[in-house]
Coordinates of C-alpha atoms in Angstrom, one line a residue:
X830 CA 177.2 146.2 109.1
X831 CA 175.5 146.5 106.0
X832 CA 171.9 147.8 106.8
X833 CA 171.2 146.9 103.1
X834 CA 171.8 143.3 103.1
X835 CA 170.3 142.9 106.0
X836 CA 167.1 143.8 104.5
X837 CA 167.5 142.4 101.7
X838 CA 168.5 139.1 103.5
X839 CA 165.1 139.4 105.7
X840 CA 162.9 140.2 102.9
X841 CA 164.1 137.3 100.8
X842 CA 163.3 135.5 103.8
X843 CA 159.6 136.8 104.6
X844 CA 158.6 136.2 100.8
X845 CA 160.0 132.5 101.2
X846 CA 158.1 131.9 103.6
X847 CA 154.7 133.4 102.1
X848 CA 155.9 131.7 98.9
X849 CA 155.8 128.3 100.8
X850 CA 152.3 129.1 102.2
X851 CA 150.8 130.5 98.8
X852 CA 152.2 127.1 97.2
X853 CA 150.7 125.0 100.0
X854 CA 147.1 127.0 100.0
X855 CA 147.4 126.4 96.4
X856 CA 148.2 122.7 96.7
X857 CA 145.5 122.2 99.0
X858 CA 142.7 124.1 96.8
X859 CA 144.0 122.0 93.6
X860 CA 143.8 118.9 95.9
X861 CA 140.1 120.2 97.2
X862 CA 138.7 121.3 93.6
X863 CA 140.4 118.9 91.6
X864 CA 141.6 115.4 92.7
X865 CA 139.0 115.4 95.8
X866 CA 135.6 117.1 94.0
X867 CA 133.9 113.8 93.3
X868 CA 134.0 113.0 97.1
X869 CA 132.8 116.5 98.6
X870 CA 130.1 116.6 95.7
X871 CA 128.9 113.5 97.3
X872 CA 129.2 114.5 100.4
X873 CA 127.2 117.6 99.4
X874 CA 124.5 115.6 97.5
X875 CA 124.0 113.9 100.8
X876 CA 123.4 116.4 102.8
X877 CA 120.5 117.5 100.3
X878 CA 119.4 113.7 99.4
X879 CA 117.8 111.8 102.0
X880 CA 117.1 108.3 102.0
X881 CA 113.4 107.3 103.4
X882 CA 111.7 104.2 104.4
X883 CA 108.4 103.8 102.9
X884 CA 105.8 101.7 104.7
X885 CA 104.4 98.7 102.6
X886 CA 100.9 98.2 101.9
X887 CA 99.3 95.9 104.3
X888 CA 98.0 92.5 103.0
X889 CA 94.2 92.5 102.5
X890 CA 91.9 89.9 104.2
X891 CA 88.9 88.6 102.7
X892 CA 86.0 85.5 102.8
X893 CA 85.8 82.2 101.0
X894 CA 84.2 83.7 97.9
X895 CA 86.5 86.7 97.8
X896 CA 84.1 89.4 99.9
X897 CA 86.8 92.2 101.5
X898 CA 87.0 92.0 104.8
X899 CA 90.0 94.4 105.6
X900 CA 91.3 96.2 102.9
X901 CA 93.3 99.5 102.2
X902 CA 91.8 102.8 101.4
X903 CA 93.7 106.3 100.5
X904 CA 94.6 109.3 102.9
X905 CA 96.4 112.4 103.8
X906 CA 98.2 112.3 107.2
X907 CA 99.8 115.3 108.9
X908 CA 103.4 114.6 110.5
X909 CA 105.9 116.7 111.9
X910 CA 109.4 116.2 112.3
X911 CA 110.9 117.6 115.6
X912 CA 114.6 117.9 114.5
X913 CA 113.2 120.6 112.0
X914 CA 110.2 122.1 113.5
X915 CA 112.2 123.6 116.3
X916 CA 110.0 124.3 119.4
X917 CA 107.6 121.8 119.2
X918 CA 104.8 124.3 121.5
X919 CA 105.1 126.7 118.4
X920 CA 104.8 124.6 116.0
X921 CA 101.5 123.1 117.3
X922 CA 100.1 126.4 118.2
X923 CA 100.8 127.7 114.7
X924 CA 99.1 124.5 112.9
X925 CA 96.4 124.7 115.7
X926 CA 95.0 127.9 113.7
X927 CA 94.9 125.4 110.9
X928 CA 93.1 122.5 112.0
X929 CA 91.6 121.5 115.5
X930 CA 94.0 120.0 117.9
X931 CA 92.9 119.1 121.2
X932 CA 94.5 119.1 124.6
X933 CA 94.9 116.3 124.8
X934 CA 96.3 115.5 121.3
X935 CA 99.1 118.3 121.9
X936 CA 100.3 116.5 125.0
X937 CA 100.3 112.8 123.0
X938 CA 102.5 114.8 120.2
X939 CA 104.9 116.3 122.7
X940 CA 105.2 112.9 124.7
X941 CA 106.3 111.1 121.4
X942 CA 108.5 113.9 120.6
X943 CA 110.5 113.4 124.1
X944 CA 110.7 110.2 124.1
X945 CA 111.6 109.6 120.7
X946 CA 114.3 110.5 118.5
X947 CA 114.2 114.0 116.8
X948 CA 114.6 112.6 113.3
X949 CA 111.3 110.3 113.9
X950 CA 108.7 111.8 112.1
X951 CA 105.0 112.0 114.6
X952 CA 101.9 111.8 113.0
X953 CA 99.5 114.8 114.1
X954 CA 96.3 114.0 112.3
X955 CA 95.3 111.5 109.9
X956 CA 92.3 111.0 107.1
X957 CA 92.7 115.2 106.2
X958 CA 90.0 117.0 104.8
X959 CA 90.9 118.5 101.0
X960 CA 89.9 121.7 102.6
X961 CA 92.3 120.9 106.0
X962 CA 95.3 119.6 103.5
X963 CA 94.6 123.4 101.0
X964 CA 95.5 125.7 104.2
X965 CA 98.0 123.9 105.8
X966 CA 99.8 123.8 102.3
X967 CA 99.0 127.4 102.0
X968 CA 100.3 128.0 105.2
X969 CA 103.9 125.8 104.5
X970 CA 106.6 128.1 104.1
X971 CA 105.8 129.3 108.0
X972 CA 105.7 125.3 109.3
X973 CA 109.1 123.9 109.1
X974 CA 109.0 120.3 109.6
X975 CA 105.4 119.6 109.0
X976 CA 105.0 117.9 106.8
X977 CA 101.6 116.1 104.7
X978 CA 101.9 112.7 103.3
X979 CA 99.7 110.5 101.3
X980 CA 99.1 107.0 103.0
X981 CA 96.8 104.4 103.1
X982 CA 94.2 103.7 106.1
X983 CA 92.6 100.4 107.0
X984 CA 89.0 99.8 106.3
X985 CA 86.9 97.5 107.2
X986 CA 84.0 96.9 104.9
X987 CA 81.5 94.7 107.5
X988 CA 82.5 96.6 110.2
X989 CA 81.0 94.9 113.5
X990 CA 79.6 92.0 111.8
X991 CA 83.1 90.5 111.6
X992 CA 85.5 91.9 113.9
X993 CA 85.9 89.6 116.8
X994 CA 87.3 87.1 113.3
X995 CA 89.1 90.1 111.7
X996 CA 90.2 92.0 114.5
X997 CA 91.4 96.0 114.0
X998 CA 94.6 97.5 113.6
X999 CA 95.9 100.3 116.4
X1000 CA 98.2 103.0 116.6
X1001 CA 101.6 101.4 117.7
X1002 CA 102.7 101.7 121.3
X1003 CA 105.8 102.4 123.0
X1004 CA 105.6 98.9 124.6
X1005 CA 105.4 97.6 120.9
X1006 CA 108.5 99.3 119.8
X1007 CA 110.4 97.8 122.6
X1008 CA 109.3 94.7 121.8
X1009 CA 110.3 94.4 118.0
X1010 CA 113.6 95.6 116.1
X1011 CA 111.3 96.2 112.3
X1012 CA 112.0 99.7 111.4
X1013 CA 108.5 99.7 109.7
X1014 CA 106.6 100.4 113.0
X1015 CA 108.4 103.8 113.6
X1016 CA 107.1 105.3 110.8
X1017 CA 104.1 107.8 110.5
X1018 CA 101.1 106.3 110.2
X1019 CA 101.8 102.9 110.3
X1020 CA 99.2 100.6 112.0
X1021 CA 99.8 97.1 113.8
X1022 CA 97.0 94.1 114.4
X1023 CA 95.5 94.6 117.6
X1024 CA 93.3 91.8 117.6
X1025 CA 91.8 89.0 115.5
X1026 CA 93.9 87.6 112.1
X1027 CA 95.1 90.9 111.8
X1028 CA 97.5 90.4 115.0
X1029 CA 97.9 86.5 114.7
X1030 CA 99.0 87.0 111.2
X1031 CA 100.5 90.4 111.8
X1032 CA 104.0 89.8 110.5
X1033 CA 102.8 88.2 107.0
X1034 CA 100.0 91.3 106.9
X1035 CA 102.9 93.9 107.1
X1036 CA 105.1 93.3 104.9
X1037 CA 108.8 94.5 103.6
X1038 CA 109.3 97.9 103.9
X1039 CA 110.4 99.9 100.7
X1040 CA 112.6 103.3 100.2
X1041 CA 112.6 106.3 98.6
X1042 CA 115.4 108.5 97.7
X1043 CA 114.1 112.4 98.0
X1044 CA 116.1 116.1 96.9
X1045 CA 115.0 118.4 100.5
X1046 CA 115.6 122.0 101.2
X1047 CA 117.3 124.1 103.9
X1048 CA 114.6 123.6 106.3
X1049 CA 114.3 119.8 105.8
X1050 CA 111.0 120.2 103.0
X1051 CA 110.6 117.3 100.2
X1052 CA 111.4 119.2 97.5
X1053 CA 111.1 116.4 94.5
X1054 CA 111.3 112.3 95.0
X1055 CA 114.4 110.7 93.1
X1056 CA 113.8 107.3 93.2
X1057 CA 111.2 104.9 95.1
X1058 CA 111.0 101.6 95.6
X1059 CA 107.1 100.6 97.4
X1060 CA 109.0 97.6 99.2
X1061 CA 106.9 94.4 99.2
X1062 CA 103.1 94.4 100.1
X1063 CA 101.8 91.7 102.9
X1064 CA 100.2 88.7 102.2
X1065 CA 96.4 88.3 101.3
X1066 CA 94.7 85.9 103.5
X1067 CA 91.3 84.5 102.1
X1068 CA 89.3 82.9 105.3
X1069 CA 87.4 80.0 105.5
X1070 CA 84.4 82.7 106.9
X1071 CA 81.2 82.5 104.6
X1072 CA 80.1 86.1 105.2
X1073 CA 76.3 85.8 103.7
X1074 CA 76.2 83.1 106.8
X1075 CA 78.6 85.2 109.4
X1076 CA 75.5 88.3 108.5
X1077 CA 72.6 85.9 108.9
X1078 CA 74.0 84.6 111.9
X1079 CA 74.5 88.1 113.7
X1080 CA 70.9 89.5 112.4
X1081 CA 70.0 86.4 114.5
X1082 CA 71.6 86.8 117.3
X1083 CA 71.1 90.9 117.4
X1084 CA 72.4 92.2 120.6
X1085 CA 72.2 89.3 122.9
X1086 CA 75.4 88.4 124.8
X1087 CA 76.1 85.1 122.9
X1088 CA 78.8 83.5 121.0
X1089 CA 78.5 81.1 117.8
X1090 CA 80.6 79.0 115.6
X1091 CA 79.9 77.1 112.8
X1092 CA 82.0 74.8 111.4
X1093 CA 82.7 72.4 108.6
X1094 CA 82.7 69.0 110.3
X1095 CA 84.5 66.9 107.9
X1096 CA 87.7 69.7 107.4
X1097 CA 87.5 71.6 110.5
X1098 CA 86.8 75.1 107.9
X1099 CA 85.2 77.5 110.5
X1100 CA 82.1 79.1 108.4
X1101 CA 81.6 81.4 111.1
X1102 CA 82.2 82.8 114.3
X1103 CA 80.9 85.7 116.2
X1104 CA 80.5 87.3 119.4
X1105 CA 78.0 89.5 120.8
X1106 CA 77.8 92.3 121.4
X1107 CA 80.0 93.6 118.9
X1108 CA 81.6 96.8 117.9
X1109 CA 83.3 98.7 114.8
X1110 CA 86.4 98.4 114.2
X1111 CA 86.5 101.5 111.7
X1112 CA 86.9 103.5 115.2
X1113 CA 90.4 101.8 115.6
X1114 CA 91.6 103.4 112.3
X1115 CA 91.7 107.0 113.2
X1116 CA 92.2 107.2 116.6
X1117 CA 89.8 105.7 119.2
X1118 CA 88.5 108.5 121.5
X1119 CA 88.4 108.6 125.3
X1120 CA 84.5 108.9 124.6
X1121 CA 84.2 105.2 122.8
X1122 CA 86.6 103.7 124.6
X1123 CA 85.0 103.9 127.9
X1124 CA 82.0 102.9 126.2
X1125 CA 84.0 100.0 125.2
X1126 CA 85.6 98.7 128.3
X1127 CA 82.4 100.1 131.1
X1128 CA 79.9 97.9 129.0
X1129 CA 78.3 95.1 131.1
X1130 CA 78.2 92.6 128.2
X1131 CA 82.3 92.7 127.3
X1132 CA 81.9 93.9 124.0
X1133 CA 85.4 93.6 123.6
X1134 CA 86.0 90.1 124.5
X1135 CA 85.9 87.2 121.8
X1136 CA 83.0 85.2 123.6
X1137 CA 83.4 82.6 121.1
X1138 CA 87.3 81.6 121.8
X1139 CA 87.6 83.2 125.4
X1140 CA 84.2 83.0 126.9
X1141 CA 84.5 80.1 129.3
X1142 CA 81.1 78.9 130.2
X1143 CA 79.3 75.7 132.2
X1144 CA 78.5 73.4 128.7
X1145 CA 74.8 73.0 130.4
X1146 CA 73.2 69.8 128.8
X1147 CA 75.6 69.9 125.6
X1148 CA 77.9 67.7 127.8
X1149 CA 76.1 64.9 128.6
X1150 CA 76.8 63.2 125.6
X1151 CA 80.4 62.9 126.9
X1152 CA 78.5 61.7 129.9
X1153 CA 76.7 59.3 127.6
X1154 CA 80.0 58.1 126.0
X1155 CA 82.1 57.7 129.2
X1156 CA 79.3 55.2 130.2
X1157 CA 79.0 53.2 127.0
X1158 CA 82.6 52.5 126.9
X1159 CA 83.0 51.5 130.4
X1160 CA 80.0 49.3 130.2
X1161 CA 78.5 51.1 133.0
X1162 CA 75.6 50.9 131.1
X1163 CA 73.8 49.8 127.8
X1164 CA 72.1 52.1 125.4
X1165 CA 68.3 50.3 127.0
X1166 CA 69.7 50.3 130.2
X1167 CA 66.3 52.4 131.9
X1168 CA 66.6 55.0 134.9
X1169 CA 63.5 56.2 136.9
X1170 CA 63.2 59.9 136.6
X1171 CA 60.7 61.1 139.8
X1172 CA 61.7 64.5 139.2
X1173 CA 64.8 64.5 141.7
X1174 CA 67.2 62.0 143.3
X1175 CA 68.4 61.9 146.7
X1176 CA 72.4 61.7 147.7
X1177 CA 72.9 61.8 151.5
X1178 CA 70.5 64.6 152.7
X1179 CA 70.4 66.7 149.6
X1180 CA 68.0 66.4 146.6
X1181 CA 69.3 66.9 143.2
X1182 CA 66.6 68.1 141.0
X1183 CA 65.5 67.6 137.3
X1184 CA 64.5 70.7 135.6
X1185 CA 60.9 68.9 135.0
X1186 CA 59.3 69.0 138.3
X1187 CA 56.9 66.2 138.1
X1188 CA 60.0 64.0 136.1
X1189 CA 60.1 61.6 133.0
X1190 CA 59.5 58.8 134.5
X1191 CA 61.5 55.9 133.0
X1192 CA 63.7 57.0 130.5
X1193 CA 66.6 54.8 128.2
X1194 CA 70.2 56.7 127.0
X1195 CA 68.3 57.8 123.9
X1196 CA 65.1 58.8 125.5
X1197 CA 67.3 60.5 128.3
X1198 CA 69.1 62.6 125.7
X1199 CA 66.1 63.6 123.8
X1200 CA 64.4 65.2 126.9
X1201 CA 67.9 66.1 128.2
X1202 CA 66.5 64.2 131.8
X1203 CA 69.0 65.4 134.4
X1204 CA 68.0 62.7 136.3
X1205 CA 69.2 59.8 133.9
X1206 CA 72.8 61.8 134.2
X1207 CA 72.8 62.1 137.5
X1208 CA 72.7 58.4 138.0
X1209 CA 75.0 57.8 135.2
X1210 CA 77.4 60.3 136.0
X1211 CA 78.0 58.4 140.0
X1212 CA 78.6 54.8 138.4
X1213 CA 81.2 56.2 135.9
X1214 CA 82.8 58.4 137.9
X1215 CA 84.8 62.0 137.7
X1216 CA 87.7 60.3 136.5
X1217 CA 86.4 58.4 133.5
X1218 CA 84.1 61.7 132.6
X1219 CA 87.1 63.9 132.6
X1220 CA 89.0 61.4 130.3
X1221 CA 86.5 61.3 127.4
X1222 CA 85.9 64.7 127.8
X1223 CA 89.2 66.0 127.4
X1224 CA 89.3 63.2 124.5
X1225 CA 86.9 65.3 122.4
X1226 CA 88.8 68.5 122.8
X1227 CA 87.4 70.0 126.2
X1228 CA 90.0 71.3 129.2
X1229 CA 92.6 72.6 126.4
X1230 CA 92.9 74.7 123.5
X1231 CA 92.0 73.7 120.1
X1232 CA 94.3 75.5 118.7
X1233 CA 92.3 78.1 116.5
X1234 CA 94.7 81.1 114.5
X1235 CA 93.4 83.7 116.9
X1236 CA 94.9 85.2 119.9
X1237 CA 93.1 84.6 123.3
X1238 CA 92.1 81.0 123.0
X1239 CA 91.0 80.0 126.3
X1240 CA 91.4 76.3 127.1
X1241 CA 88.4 76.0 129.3
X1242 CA 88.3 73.5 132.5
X1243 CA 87.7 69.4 133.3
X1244 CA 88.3 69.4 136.5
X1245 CA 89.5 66.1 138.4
X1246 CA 90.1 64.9 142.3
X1247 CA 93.5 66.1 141.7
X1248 CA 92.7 69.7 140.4
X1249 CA 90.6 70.4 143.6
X1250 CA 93.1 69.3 145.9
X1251 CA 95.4 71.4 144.3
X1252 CA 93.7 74.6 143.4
X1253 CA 91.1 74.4 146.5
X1254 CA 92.8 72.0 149.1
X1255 CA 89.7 70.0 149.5
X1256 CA 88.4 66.6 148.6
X1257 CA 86.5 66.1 145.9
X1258 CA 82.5 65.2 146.9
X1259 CA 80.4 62.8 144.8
X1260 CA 77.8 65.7 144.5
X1261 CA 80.2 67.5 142.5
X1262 CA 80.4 64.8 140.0
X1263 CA 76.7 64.4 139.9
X1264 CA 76.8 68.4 139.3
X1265 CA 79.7 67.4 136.4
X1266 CA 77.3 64.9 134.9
X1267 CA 74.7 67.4 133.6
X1268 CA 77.4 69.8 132.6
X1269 CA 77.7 72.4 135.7
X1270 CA 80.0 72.5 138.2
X1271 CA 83.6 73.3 138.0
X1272 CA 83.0 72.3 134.4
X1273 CA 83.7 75.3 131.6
X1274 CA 84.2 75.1 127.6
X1275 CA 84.0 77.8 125.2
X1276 CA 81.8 78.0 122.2
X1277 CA 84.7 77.0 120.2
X1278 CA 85.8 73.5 122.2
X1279 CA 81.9 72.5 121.9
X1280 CA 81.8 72.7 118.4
X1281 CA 85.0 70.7 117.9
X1282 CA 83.0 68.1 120.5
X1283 CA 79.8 67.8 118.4
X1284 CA 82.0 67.9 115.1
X1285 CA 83.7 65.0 116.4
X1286 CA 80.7 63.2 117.0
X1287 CA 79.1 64.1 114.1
X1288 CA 82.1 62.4 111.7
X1289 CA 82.3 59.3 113.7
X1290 CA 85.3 60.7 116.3
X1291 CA 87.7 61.9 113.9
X1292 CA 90.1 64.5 115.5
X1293 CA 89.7 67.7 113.7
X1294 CA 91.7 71.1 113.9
X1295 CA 89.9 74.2 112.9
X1296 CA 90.6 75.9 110.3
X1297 CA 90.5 79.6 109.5
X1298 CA 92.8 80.9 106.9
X1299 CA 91.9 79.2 103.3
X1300 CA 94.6 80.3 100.9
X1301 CA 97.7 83.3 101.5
X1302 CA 98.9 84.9 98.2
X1303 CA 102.1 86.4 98.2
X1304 CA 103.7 88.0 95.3
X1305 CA 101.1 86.4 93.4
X1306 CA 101.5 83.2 94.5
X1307 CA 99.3 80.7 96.4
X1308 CA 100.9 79.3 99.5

């Protein structure tokens, strides 16, 4: 054989072969650099360019003559992203030479963190100091993922003088993001309507959310915004509330345990409503502490609860106009019909007293309502019956709700034979009724219900519906 041409043969071979793989590396680089480079410099752009959601401005609320009730006010917020902080223990023990974090605020961080997903971004603090915003950016090249953004916190300009009308806004809970699908309420610092207009009206209040289109770093740092678009602001609701009249009312009141409505008889336009005692909402804003809130809920006099909408009370005296009615239409009796009032009347073996001891003495429908004689009602309240009471009552708006835009209406109670056998598997007594006929008993209303009932009277027993919310503007529009 010839030890030459086998050589050569096996040489020619091997530099084929690395020919063929040159030639394909060099194909593949042409097809990389040139005829594919617009597609890997996007992909590259994207994986410096991230696309954010950006949290619209909440729509503002204010009176009839344009007072601010809730409105919008600038501040810094401190978030961190897990995904790029890393160890989330560090990164809170390094910002807690920084600023004060509590125990208990560490553990509320590391809780969202587990349970959410790492690219979520967690508010830390909000409403920074200047001096507390200085250090931490300072201190920024050794905090990956924190972050500190400018936002905008709710205020609320009369503070406890409105807020069982306005309500307060909340940190959002983990039982409200399971309960709605709008990206908006993940995001730091975003607020939701805990109470008042600001949750019955919460989704016109929030808004469209916007973007923004922002150039970051290695570590995940905003390094310069590209584009932004704010997204659409809520609507601005103007209430029917007359706040020189909502102040005088609550200076009047002071800290009694009361509620009050007033209300436009004619339109139904609710001038004011209030419920003492009362509370600031401004607490709500930043974070309530464990300090208020169980000053909150341990107080005696359920400053928490809207007394006005969802106190359910005994209407007392108030109700014997429906007493009055119920009597006048069944032609039980006529408005001179006269009733002896000795100070009590006897049913059976029990005495049903007036609250005058020595009595009126004889009294007419009009005389009987202008001294309130319980007496009179008594008597009136046996001929007529439970029956025919609970019918005109619930005629003028009692036993159900009104239908008021607030949540936690309460519709009250006219109880009837029926209702007791149901809920208390007992006959109903003719006592009871005599008890129903001056407005105790079983009976309850709320504030609310009694002034649709005298508004009714008072425009000649034309059905009205209140009315809170005046005008909305959206985009500039009146709707």
């Amino acid at each position: 054989l010839n030890f030459s041409k086998i050589v050569t043969r096996r040489a020619f071979i091997l530099g084929g072969i690395q020919f063929v793989l040159l030639a394909g590396a060099a194909g593949r680089l042409y097809q990389l650099q040139v005829l594919d480079s617009d597609r890997y410099k996007m992909l590259a752009d994207e994986n410096r360019v991230n696309l954010q959601l950006v949290a619209p401005l909440r729509g503002r609320i204010f009176d009839r003559f344009g007072l601010p009730l809730a409105e919008n006010k600038q501040n810094y917020r401190l978030i961190i992203i897990p995904e790029q902080a890393g160890d989330i223990d560090l990164a809170l023990n390094a910002l807690s030479r920084l600023v004060l974090l509590g125990k208990n605020e560490k553990q509320r961080i590391k809780k969202e963190a587990a349970s959410r997903r790492k690219f979520v971004p967690i508010t830390i603090r909000e409403n920074l100091t200047w001096h507390e915003v200085s250090r931490i950016e300072v201190s920024s090249p050794d905090l990956p993922g924190v972050t500190i953004e400018a936002g905008e916190s709710r205020y609320y300009e009369f503070g406890s003088q409105a807020v069982h009308l306005v309500g307060y806004v909340g940190s959002v809970s983990e039982k409200d993001l399971s309960k709605e699908n709008d990206p908006i309420i993940s995001l730091p610092g975003v607020k939701i309507g805990k109470s008042g207009v600001e949750r019955y009206f919460e989704t016109n209040l929030r808004g469209k959310a916007g973007s923004r289109k922002v150039e970051i770093n290695a570590v995940g740092r905003v390094i310069r915004e590209l584009r932004r678009d704010d997204g659409l602001q809520g609507d601005d609701h103007v209430l029917t509330i007359d706040m020189e009249l909502q102040s005088y009312a609550m200076a009047t009141l002071g800290d009694q345990s009361a509620g009050c409505v007033v209300l436009d008889v004619h339109t139904g336009e609710i001038l004011t409503l209030i419920s003492t005692p009362s509370y600031d909402p401004n607490i709500f804003t930043t974070g309530v502490s464990q300090e208020q809130w169980e000053a909150l809920i341990e107080n005696p006099r359920f400053p928490l609860t809207n007394k006005a909408i969802s106190g359910q009370y005994p209407p007392g005296s108030t109700f014997k106009m429906m007493v009055a009615l119920a009597a006048l239409e069944g032609n039980y009796v006529s408005p001179d019909t006269s009733v002896f009032c000795s100070g009590h009347i006897t049913l059976g073996d029990t005495k049903f007293h007036c609250w005058r001891r020595g009595g009126h003495g004889a009294v007419s429908m009009e005389s009987a309502l202008e001294k309130s004689c319980d007496v009179y009602f008594y008597e009136v309240a046996k001929r007529v019956g439970i029956e025919r009471i609970g019918d005109m009552a619930r005629r003028f708006g009692l036993g159900e709700e009104v239908g008021i835009e607030l949540p936690g209406e309460k519709s009250g109670l006219v109880p009837s034979k029926t209702w007791k056998k149901k809920v208390h598997k007992t006959n109903w007594q003719l006592g009871e009724t005599l008890i129903v006929g001056i407005g105790q008993g079983y009976l309850l209303a709320t504030p609310l219900q009694l002034a649709i009932m005298v508004a009714r009277i008072a425009n000649g027993g034309i059905a009205i519906t209140p009315k809170l919310v005046k005008s909305v503007y959206r985009t500039g529009r009146v709707v």
